[in-house]
Short mmCIF file of C-alpha atoms in Angstrom, two decimals:
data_model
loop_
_atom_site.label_atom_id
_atom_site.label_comp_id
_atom_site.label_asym_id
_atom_site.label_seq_id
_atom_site.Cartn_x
_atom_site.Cartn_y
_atom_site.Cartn_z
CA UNK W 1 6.50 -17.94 -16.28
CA UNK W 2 10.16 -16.51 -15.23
CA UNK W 3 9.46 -13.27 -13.07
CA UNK W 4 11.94 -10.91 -11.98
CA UNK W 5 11.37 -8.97 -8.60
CA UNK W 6 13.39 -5.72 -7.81
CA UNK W 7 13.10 -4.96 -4.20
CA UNK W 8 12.43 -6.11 -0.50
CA UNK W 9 10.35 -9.24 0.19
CA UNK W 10 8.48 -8.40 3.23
CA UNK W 11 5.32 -6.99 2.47
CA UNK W 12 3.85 -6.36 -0.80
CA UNK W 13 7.02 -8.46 -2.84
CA UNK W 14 6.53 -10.63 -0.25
CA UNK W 15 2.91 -11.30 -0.84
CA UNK W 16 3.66 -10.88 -4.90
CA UNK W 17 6.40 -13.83 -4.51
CA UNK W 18 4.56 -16.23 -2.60
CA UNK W 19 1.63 -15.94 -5.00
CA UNK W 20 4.05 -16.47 -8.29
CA UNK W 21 5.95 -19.85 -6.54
CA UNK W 22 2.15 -21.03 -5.36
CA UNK W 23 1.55 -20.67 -9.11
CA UNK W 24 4.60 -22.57 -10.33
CA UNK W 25 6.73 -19.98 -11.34
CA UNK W 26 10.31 -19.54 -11.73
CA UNK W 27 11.21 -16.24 -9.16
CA UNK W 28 13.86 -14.71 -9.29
CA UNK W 29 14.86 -11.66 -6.54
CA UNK W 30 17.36 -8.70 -6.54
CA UNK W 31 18.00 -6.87 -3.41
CA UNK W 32 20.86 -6.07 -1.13
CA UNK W 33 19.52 -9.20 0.88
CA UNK W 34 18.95 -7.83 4.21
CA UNK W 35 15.98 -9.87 4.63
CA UNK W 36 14.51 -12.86 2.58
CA UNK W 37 12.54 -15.85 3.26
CA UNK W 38 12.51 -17.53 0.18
CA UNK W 39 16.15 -18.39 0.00
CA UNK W 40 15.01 -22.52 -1.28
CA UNK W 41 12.31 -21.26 -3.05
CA UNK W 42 13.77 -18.26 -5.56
CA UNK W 43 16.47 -17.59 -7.42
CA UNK W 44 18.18 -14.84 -5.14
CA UNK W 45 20.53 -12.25 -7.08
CA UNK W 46 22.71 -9.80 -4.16
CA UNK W 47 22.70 -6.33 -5.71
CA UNK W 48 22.18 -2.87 -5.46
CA UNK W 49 20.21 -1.07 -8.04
CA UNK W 50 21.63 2.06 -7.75
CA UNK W 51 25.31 0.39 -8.81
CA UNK W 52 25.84 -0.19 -12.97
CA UNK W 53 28.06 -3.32 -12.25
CA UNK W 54 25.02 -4.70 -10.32
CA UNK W 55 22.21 -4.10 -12.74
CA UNK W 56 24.59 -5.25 -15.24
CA UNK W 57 25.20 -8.27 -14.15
CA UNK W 58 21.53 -8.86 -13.22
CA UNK W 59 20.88 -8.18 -16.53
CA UNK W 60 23.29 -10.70 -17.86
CA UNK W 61 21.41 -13.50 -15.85
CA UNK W 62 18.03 -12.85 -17.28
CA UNK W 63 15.72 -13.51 -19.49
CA UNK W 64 12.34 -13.21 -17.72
CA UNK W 65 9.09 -13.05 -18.69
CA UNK W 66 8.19 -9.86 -16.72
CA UNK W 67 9.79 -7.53 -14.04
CA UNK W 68 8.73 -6.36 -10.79
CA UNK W 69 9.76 -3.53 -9.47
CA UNK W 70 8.53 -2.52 -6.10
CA UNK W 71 11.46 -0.60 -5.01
CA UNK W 72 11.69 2.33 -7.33
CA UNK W 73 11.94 5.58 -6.05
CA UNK W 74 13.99 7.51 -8.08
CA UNK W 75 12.56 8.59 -11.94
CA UNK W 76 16.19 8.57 -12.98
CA UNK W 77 17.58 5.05 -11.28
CA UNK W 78 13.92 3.10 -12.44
CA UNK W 79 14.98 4.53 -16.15
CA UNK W 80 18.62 3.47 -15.81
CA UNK W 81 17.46 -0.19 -14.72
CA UNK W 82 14.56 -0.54 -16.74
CA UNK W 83 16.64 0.23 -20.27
CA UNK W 84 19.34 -2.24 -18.89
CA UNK W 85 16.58 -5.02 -18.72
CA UNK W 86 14.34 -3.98 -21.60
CA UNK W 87 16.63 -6.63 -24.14
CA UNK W 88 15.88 -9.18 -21.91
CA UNK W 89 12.65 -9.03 -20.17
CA UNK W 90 9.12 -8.80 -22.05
CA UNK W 91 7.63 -6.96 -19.93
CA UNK W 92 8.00 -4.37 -17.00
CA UNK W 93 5.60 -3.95 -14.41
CA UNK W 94 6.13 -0.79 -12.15
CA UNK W 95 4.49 -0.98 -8.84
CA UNK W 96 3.45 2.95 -8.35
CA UNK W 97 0.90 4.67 -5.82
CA UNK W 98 -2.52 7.04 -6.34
CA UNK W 99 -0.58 10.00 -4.94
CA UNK W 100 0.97 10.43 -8.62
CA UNK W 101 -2.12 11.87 -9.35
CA UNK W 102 -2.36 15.82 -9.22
CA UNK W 103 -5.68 16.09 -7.33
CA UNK W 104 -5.46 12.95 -4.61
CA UNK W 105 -6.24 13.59 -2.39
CA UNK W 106 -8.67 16.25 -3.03
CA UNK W 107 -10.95 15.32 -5.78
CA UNK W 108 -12.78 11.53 -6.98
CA UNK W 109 -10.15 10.14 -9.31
CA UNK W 110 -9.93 7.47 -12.07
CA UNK W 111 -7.34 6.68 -14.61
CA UNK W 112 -8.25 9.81 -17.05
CA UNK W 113 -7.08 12.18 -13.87
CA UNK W 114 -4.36 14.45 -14.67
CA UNK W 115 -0.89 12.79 -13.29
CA UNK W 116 1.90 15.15 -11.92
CA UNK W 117 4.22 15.62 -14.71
CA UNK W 118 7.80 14.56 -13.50
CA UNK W 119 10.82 14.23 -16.18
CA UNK W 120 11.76 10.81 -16.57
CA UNK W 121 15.66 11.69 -15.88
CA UNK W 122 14.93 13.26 -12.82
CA UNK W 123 17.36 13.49 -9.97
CA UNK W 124 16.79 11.84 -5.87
CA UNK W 125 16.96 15.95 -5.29
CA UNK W 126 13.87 17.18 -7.46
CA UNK W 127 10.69 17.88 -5.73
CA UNK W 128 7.53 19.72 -6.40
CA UNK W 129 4.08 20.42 -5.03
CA UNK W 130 3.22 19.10 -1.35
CA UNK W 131 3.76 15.59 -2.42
CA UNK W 132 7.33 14.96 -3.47
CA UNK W 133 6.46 11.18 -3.40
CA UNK W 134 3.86 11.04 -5.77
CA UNK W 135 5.63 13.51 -8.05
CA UNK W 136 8.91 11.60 -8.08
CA UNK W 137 6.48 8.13 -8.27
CA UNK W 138 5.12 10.05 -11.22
CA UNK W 139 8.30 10.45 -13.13
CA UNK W 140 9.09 6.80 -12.52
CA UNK W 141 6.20 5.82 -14.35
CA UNK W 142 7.36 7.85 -17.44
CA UNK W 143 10.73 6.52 -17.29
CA UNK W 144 9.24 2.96 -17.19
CA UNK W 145 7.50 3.40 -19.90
CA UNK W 146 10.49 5.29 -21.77
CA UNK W 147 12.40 2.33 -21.23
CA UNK W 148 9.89 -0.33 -22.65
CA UNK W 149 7.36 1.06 -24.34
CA UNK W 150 3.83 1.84 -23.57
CA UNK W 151 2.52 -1.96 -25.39
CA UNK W 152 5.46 -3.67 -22.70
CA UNK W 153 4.67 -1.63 -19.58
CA UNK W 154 1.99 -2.06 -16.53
CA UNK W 155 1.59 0.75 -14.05
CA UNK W 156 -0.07 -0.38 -11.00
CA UNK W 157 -1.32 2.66 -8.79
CA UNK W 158 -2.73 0.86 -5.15
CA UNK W 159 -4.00 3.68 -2.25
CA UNK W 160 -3.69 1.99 1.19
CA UNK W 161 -2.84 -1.27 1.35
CA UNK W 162 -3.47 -4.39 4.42
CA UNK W 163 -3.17 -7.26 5.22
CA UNK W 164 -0.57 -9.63 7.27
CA UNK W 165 3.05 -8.34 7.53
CA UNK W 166 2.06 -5.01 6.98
CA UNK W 167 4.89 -3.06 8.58
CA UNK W 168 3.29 0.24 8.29
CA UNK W 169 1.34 -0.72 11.42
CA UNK W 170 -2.13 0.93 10.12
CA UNK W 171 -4.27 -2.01 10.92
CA UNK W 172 -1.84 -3.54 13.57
CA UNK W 173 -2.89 -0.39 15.43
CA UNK W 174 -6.21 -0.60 15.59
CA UNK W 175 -5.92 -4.41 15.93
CA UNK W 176 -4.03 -3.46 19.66
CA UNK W 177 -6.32 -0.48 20.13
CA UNK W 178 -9.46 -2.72 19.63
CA UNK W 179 -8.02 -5.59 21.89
CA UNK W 180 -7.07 -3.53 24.28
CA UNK W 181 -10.93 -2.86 25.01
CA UNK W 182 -12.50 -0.12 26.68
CA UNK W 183 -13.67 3.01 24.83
CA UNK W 184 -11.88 3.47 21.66
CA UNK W 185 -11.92 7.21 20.13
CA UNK W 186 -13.40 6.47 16.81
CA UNK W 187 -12.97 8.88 13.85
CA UNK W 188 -15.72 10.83 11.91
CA UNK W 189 -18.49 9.60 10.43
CA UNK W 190 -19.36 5.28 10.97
CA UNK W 191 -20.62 5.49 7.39
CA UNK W 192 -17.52 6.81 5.93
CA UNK W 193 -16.57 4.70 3.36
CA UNK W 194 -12.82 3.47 2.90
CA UNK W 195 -10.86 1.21 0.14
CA UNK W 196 -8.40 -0.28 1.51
CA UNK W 197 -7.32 -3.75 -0.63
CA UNK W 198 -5.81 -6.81 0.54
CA UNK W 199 -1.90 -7.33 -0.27
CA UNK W 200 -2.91 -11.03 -1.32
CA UNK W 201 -5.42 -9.20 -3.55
CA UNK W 202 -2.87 -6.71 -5.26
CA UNK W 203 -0.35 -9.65 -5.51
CA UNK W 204 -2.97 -11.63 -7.64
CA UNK W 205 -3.97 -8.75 -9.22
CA UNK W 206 -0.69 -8.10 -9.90
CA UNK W 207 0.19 -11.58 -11.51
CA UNK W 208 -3.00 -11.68 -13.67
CA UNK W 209 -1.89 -8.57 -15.72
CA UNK W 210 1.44 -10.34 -16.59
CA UNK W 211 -0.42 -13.34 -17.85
CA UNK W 212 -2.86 -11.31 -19.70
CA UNK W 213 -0.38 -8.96 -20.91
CA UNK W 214 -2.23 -6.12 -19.90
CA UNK W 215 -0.48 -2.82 -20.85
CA UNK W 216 -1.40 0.83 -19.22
CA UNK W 217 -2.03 2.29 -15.67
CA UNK W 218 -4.83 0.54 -12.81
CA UNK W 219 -5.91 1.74 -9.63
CA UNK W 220 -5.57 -1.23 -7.25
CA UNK W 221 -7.87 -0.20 -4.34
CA UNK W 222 -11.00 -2.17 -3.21
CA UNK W 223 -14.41 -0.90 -4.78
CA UNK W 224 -16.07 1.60 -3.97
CA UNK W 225 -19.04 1.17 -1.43
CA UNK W 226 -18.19 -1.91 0.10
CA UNK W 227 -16.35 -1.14 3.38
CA UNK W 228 -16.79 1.32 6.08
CA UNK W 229 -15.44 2.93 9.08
CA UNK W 230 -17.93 1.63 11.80
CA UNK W 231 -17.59 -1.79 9.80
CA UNK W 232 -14.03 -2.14 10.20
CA UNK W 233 -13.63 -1.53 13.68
CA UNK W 234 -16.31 -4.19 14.38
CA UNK W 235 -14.38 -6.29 12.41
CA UNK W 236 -11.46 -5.70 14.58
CA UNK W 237 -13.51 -6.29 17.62
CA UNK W 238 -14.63 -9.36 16.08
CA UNK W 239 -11.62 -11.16 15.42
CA UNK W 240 -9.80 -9.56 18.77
CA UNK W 241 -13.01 -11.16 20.59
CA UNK W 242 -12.71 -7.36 22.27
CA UNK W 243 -15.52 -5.63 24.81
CA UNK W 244 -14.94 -2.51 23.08
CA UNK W 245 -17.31 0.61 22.93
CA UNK W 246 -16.75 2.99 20.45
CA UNK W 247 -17.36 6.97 20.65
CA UNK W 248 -17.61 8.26 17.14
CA UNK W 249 -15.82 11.87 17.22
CA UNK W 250 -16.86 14.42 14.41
CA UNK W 251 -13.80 15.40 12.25
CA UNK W 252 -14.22 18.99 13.20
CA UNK W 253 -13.71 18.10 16.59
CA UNK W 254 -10.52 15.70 16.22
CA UNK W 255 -8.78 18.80 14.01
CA UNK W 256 -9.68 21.05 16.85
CA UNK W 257 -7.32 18.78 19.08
CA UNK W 258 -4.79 18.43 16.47
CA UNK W 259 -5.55 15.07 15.57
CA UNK W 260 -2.84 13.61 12.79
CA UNK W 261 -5.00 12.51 9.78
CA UNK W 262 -3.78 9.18 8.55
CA UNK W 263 -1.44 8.34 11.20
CA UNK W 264 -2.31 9.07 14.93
CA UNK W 265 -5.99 7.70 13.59
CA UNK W 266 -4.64 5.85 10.94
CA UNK W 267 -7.22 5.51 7.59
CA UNK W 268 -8.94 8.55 8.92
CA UNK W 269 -8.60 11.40 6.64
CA UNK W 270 -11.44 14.26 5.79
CA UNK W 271 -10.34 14.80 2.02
CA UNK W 272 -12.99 14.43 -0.49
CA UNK W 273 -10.93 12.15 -2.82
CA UNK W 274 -9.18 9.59 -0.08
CA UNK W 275 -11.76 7.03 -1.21
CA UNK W 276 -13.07 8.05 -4.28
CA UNK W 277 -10.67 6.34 -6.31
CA UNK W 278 -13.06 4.61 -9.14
CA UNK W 279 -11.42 0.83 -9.72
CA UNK W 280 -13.28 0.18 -12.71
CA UNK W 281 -10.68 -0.67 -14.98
CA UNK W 282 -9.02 -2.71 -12.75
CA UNK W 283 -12.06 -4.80 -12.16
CA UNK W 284 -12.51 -5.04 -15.68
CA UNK W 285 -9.27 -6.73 -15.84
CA UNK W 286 -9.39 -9.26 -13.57
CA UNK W 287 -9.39 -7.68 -9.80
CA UNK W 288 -11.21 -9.23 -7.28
CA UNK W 289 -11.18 -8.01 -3.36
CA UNK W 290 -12.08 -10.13 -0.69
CA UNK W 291 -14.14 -8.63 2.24
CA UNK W 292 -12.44 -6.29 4.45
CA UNK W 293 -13.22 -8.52 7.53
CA UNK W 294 -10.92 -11.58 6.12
CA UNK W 295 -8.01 -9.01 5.80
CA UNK W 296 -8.84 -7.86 9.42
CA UNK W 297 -8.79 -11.40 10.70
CA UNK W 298 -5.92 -13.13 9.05
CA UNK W 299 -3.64 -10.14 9.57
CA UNK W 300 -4.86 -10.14 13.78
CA UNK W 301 -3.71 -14.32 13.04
CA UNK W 302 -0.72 -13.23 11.94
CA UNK W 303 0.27 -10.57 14.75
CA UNK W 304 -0.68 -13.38 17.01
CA UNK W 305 1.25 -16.26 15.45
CA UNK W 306 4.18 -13.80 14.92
CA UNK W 307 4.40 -12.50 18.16
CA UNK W 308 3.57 -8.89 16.77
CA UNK W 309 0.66 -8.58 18.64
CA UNK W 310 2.24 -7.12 21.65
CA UNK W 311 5.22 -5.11 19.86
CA UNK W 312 5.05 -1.71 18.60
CA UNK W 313 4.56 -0.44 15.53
CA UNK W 314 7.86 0.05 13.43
CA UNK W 315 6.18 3.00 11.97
CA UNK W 316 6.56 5.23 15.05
CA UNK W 317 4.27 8.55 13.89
CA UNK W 318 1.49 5.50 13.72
CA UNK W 319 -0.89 5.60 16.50
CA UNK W 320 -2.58 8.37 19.05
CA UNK W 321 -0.95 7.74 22.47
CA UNK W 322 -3.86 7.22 25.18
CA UNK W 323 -3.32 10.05 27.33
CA UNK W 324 -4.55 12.31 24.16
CA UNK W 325 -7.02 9.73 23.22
CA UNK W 326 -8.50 10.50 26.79
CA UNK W 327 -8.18 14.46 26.64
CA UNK W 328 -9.81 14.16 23.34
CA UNK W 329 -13.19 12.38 24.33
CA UNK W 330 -12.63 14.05 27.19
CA UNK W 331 -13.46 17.26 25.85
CA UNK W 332 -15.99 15.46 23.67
CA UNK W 333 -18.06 14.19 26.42
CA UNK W 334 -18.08 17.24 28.47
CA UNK W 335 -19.68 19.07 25.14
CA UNK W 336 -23.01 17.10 25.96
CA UNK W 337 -22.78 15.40 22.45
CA UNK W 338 -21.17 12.30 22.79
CA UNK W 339 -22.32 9.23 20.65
CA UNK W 340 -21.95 5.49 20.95
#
C-alpha cells in the first residue's frame, strides 16, 4: 500500500506513520520538514502546501494508494491540493474534528447531526458562529469531497485525542498534577463519563478504512460508557505510583471561581454533548479502543523516557496554576461540603 501523508509527524501523523511502515507500507511525507523522525524509514518530499510549484511537483511524484491529510486548515488550500492529487491518488482521507458539527458541544451527536455549512472555496479570513475551527474544518470536508468524490473520500471526525507525544499537554498535566501528590482539585462529578481515544487507536483506525475502502464521515472517539472521570485520575495515580487524594469540586462551584473548562482542568467541560458522541459507525467498521488506563500508562512511560515529565506543557493556557487550585478548595472546604 503507497500512502501519502500531508502534514507534521509528531503526534497524530506521527502515530498514523509508524503504524503504516509497522504494516509494510511504502510512506511517503510532505511537509516543510521542521521536524521528522522517519527520515530512513519514508519517502520525505520538502514542500509547502500552500505554494502551486510545491503541490505540483508532489503531485508529479505520486501515485499513491491513499492520502493523508492531517494538516488542512483552510477549505480553499485542502480543495486546491486535493484536485491536484485526485489523478493520481485513489483515495483521500481528510483527518477532520467533531466541532464541524453545528450542535457540539451542546447536544448527543452521531453522524446524521447537522454539520456547519462552510463553502468549499472559502478563504483563511471567513469565520462564523463561536467556532471558526469547526466551521472552516467543515468546509474542508466539502472541498475534499469536491475534489474526489464522495465513493473516493473518508472523513474522519476524532473529539479529544491521547496518548504518548501528545503536545497538547491534556494528559501530561494531570500526569504531573497526579505525581506531584497531595490533594488534587478534581472536577465535577467522578461518574462523569469521557471519550477520549488513543492516537495508536485512531492511527489503526485510520489505516483500516484505506484497506477497506471505506467511503463517508466516522466519529473516532472511544465508546460511550467505558471511561470516567474518577477512573482516569486513578489511573494516573496508578501508573505515577502517586499518594494522591482527590476532592471532587461540583461544576457550579469551579465556574463560580472562573475555572477554564477544557484547559485549566483539562477534559472537564459541563456541556451536555462533550461525550455524547455515539461511535457506532465507526465500530461497525473496524474501531477498536483499548482501555483508557493503557493510554494513561504508556503516555506517563513516555514523559518519563523522554524527559517530558518534568517540562512544561507547550500548550501554555493548559493547566490551573496551584495557588488557584488552593483558593479554589479553599473556598470549597470552608463551605462545610467537601468530598473525598
Amino acid at each position: 500500500m503507497r500512502l501519502l501523508v500531508l502534514g507534521g509527524t509528531w503526534f497524530v501523523g506521527h502515530a498514523i506513520v509508524t503504524a503504516a511502515i509497522d504494516a509494510g507500507w511504502e510512506v511517503t511525507t510532505f511537509n516543510r520538514g521542521t521536524s521528522d523522525p522517519f527520515l530512513e524509514a519514508v519517502r520525505p518530499i520538502r514542500g509547502d502546501r500552500t505554494d502551486p510549484e510545491d503541490v505540483a511537483a508532489l503531485a508529479a511524484a505520486g501515485p499513491w494508494d491513499a492520502v493523508l491529510d492531517t494538516s488542512g486548515y483552510v477549505p480553499r488550500n485542502v480543495l486546491d491540493v486535493a484536485r491536484a492529487l485526485a489523478p493520481v491518488a485513489d483515495r483521500y482521507v481528510f483527518m477532520s474534528t467533531v466541532s464541524v458539527y453545528r450542535d457540539w458541544p451542546l447536544k448527543p451527536l452521531s453522524e446524521q447531526s447537522e454539520v456547519l455549512y462552510c463553502p468549499p472555496d472559502a478563504g483563511p479570513e471567513t469565520e462564523d458562529g463561536p467556532s471558526p475551527y469547526g466551521y472552516r474544518k467543515a468546509g474542508c470536508e466539502a472541498a475534499a469531497v469536491a475534489a474526489f468524490g464522495a465513493d473516493r473520500t473518508t472523513i474522519l471526525r476524532p473529539g479529544v485525542v491521547l496518548g504518548p507525544r501528545e503536545y497538547v499537554g491534556r494528559l501530561p498535566w494531570w500526569l504531573r498534577r497526579v505525581a506531584a501528590g497531595g490533594e488534587v482539585l478534581a472536577p465535577g462529578s467522578p461518574d462523569r463519563m469521557i471519550q477520549p481515544i488513543d492516537v495508536r487507536d485512531l492511527a489503526a483506525f485510520t489505516l483500516h478504512t484505506i484497506t477497506e475502502e471505506s467511503s463517508g464521515a466516522f466519529n473516532v472517539c472511544a465508546p460511550m460508557g467505558g471511561a470516567t472521570f474518577a477512573g482516569l485520575l486513578a489511573d494516573c495515580a496508578h501508573a505515577t505510583r502517586a499518594d494522591a487524594i482527590f476532592d471532587w469540586v461540583p461544576d457550579e462551584v469551579l465556574l463560580s471561581h472562573g475555572v477554564r473548562q477544557g484547559s485549566e482542568l483539562p477534559l472537564w467541560r459541563t456541556s451536555g454533548g462533550v461525550w455524547r458522541v455515539d461511535t457506532t459507525r465507526a465500530q461497525a467498521a473496524g474501531l477498536r479502543c483499548r482501555p483508557l488506563s493503557l493510554t494513561v500508562r504508556d503516555t506517563w512511560r513516555w514523559m518519563v523516557e523522554s524527559g517530558e515529565a518534568g517540562n512544561h506543557d507547550q500548550a501554555a493556557e493548559i493547566g490551573i496554576g496551584r495557588e488557584k487550585e488552593e483558593q479554589v478548595l479553599a473556598a470549597w472546604h470552608s463551605s462545610g461540603r467537601r468530598t473525598g
